[in-house]
PDB file of C-alpha atoms in Angstrom:
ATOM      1  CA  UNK J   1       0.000   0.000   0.000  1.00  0.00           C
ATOM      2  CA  UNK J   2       1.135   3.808  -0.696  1.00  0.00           C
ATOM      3  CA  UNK J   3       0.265   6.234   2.221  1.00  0.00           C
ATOM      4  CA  UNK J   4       0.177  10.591   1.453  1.00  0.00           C
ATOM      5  CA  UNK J   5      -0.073  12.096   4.549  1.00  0.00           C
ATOM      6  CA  UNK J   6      -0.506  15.734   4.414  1.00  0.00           C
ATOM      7  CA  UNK J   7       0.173  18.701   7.356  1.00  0.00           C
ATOM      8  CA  UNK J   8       0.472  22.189   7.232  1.00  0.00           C
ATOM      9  CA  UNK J   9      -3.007  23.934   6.725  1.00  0.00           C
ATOM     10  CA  UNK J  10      -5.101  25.945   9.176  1.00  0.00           C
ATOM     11  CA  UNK J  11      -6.321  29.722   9.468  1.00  0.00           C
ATOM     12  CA  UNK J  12      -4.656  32.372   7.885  1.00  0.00           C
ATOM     13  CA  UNK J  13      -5.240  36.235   6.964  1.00  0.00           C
ATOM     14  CA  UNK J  14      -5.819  37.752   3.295  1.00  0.00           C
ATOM     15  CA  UNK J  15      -1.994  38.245   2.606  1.00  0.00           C
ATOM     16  CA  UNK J  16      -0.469  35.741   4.455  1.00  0.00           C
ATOM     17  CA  UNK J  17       1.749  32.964   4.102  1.00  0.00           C
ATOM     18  CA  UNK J  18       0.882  28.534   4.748  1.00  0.00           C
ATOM     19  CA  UNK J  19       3.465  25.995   3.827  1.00  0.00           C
ATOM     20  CA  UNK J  20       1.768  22.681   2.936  1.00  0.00           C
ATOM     21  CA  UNK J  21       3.549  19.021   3.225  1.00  0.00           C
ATOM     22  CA  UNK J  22       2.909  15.968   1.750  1.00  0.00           C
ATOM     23  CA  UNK J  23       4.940  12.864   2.906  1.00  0.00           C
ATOM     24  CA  UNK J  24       4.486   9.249   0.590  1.00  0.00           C
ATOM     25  CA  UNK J  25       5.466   6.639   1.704  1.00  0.00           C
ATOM     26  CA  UNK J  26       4.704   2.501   1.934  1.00  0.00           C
ATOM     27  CA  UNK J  27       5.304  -0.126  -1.204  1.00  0.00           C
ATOM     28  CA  UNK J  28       6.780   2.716  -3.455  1.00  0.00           C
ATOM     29  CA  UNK J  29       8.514   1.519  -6.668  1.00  0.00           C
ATOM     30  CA  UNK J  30       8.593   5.181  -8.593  1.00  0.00           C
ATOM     31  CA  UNK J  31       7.269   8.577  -8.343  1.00  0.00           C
ATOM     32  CA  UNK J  32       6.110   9.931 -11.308  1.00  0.00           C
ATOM     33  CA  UNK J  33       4.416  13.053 -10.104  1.00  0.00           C
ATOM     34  CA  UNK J  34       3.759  14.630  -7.126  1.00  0.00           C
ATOM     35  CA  UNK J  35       1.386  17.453  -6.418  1.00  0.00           C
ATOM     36  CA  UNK J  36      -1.614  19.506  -4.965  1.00  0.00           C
ATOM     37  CA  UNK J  37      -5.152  19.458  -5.604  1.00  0.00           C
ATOM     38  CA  UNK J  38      -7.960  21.731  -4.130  1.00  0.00           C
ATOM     39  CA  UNK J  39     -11.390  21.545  -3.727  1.00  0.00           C
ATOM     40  CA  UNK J  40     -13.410  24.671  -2.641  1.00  0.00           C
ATOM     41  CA  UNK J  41     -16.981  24.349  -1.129  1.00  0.00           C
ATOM     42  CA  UNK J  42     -19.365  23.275  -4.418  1.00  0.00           C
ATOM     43  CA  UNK J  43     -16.620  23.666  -6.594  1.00  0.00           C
ATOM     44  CA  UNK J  44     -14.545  20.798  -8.578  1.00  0.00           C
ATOM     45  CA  UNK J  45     -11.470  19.588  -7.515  1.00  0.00           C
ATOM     46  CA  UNK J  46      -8.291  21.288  -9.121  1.00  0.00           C
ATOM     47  CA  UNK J  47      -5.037  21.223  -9.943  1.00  0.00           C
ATOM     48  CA  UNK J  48      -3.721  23.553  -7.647  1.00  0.00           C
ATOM     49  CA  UNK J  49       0.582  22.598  -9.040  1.00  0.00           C
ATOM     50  CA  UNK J  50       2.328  19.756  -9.980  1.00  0.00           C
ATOM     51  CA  UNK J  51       5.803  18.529 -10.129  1.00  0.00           C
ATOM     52  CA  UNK J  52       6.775  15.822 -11.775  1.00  0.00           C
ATOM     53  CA  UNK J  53      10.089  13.154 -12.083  1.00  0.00           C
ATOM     54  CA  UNK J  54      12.246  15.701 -13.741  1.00  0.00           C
ATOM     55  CA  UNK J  55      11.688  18.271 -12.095  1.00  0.00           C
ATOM     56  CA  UNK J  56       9.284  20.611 -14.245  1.00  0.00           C
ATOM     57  CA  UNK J  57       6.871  21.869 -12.521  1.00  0.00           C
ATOM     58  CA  UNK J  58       3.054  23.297 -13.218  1.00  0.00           C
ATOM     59  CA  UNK J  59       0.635  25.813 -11.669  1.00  0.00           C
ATOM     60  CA  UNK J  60      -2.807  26.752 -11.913  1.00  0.00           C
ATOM     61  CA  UNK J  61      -2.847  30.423 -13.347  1.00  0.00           C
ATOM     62  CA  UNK J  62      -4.744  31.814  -9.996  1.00  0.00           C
ATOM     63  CA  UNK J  63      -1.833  30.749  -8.393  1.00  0.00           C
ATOM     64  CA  UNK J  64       1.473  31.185 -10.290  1.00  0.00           C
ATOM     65  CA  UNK J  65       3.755  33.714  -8.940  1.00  0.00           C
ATOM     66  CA  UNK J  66       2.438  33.532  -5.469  1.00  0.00           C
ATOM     67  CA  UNK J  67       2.619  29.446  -4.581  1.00  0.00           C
ATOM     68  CA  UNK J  68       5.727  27.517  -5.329  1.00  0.00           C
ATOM     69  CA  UNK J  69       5.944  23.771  -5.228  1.00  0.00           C
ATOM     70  CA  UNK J  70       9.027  21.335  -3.944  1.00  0.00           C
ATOM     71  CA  UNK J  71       9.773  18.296  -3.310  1.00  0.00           C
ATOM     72  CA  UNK J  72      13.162  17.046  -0.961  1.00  0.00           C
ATOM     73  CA  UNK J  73      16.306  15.379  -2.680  1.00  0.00           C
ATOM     74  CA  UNK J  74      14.481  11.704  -1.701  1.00  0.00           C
ATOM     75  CA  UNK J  75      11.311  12.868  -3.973  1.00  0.00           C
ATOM     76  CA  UNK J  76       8.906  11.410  -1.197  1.00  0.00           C
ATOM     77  CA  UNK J  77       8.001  14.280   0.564  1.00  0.00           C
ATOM     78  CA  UNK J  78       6.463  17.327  -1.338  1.00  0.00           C
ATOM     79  CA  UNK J  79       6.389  21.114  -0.103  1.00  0.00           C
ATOM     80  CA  UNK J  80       3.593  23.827  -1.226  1.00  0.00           C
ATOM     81  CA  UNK J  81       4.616  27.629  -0.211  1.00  0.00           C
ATOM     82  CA  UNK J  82       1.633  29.590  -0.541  1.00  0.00           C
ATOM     83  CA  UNK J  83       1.652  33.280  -0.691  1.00  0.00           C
ATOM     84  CA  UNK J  84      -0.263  36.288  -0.405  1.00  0.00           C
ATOM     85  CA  UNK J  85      -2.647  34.248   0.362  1.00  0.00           C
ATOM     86  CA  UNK J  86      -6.701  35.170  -1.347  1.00  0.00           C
ATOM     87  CA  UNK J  87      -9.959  34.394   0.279  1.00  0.00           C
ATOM     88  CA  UNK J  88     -10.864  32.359  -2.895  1.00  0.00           C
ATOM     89  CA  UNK J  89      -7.550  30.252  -1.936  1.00  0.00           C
ATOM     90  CA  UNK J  90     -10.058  28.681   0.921  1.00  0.00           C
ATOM     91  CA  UNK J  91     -10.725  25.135   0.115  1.00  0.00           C
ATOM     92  CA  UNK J  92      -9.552  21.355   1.102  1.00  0.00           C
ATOM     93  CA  UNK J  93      -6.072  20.786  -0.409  1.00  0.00           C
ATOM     94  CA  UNK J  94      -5.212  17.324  -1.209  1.00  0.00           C
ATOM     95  CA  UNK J  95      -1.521  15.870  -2.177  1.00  0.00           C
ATOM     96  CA  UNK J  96      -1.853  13.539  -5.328  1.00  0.00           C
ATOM     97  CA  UNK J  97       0.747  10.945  -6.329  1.00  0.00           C
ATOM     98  CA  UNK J  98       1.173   9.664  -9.411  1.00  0.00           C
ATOM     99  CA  UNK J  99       3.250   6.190  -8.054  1.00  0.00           C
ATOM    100  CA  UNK J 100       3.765   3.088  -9.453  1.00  0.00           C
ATOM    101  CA  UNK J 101       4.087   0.394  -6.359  1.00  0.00           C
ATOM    102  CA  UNK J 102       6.712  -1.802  -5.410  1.00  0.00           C
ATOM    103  CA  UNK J 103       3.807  -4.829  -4.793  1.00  0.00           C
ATOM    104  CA  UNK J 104       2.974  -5.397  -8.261  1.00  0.00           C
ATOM    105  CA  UNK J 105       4.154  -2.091 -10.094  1.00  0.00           C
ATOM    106  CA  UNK J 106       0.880  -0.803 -10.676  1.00  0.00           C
ATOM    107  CA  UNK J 107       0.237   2.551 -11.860  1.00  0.00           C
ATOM    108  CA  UNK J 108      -1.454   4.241  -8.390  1.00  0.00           C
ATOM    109  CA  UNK J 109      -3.526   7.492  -7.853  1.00  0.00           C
ATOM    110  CA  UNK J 110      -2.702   8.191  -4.348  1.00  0.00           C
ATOM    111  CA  UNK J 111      -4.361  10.807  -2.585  1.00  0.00           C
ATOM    112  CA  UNK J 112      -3.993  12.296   0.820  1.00  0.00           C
ATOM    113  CA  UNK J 113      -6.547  12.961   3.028  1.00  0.00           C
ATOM    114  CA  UNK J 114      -7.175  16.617   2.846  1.00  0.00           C
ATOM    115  CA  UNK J 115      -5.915  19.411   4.632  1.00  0.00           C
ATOM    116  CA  UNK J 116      -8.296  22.525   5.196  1.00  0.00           C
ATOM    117  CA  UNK J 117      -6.989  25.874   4.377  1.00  0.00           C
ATOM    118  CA  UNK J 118      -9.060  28.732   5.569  1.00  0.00           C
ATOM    119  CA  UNK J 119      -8.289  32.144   4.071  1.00  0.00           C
ATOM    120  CA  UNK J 120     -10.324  35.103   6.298  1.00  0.00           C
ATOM    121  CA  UNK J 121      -9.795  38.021   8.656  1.00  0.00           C
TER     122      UNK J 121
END
């Protein structure tokens, strides 16, 4: 089995500043992509960024410039800085893995269980 376990959200003023983390771990073969979804009240879940085995990275356009994603030199923990921080940045973010497992090398979507950012003064 692969495990995301996320940390890092909570309540936060218009302007301010979260740091998100995402830790995989379990059977892991390969990491193919790592990243962050969100999922605001009666809204879809999005792609919030992504980065992926390489290296190259993605963002949402509501959020480029102001969130950065990273990941640590072992590529099983993943890092979202969020800046200047926007009441429509409230939602549930979840960390996504795009894994292949060691068990029988299957392709995996992994997801985390959510971790509620609040944006509001």
């Amino acid at each position: 089995q692969v495990q995301l376990v996320e940390s890092g959200g909570g309540l936060v003023q218009p302007g301010g500043s979260l740091r998100l983390s995402c830790v995989a771990s379990g059977s892991i073969f390969s990491i193919n992509a790592m990243g962050w979804y969100r999922q605001a009240p009666g809204k879809q879940r999005e792609l919030v960024a992504e980065i992926r085995f390489g290296g190259r990275t993605n963002y949402a356009d509501s959020v480029k410039g102001r969130f950065t994603i990273s990941r640590d030199n072992a590529k099983t923990t993943v890092y979202l800085q969020m800046n200047s921080l926007k009441p429509d940045d409230t939602a549930v973010y979840y960390c996504h893995g795009d894994i292949r497992d060691s068990d029988y090398y299957r392709s995996l979507d992994a997801w985390g269980q959510g971790t509620l950012v609040t944006v509001s003064s």
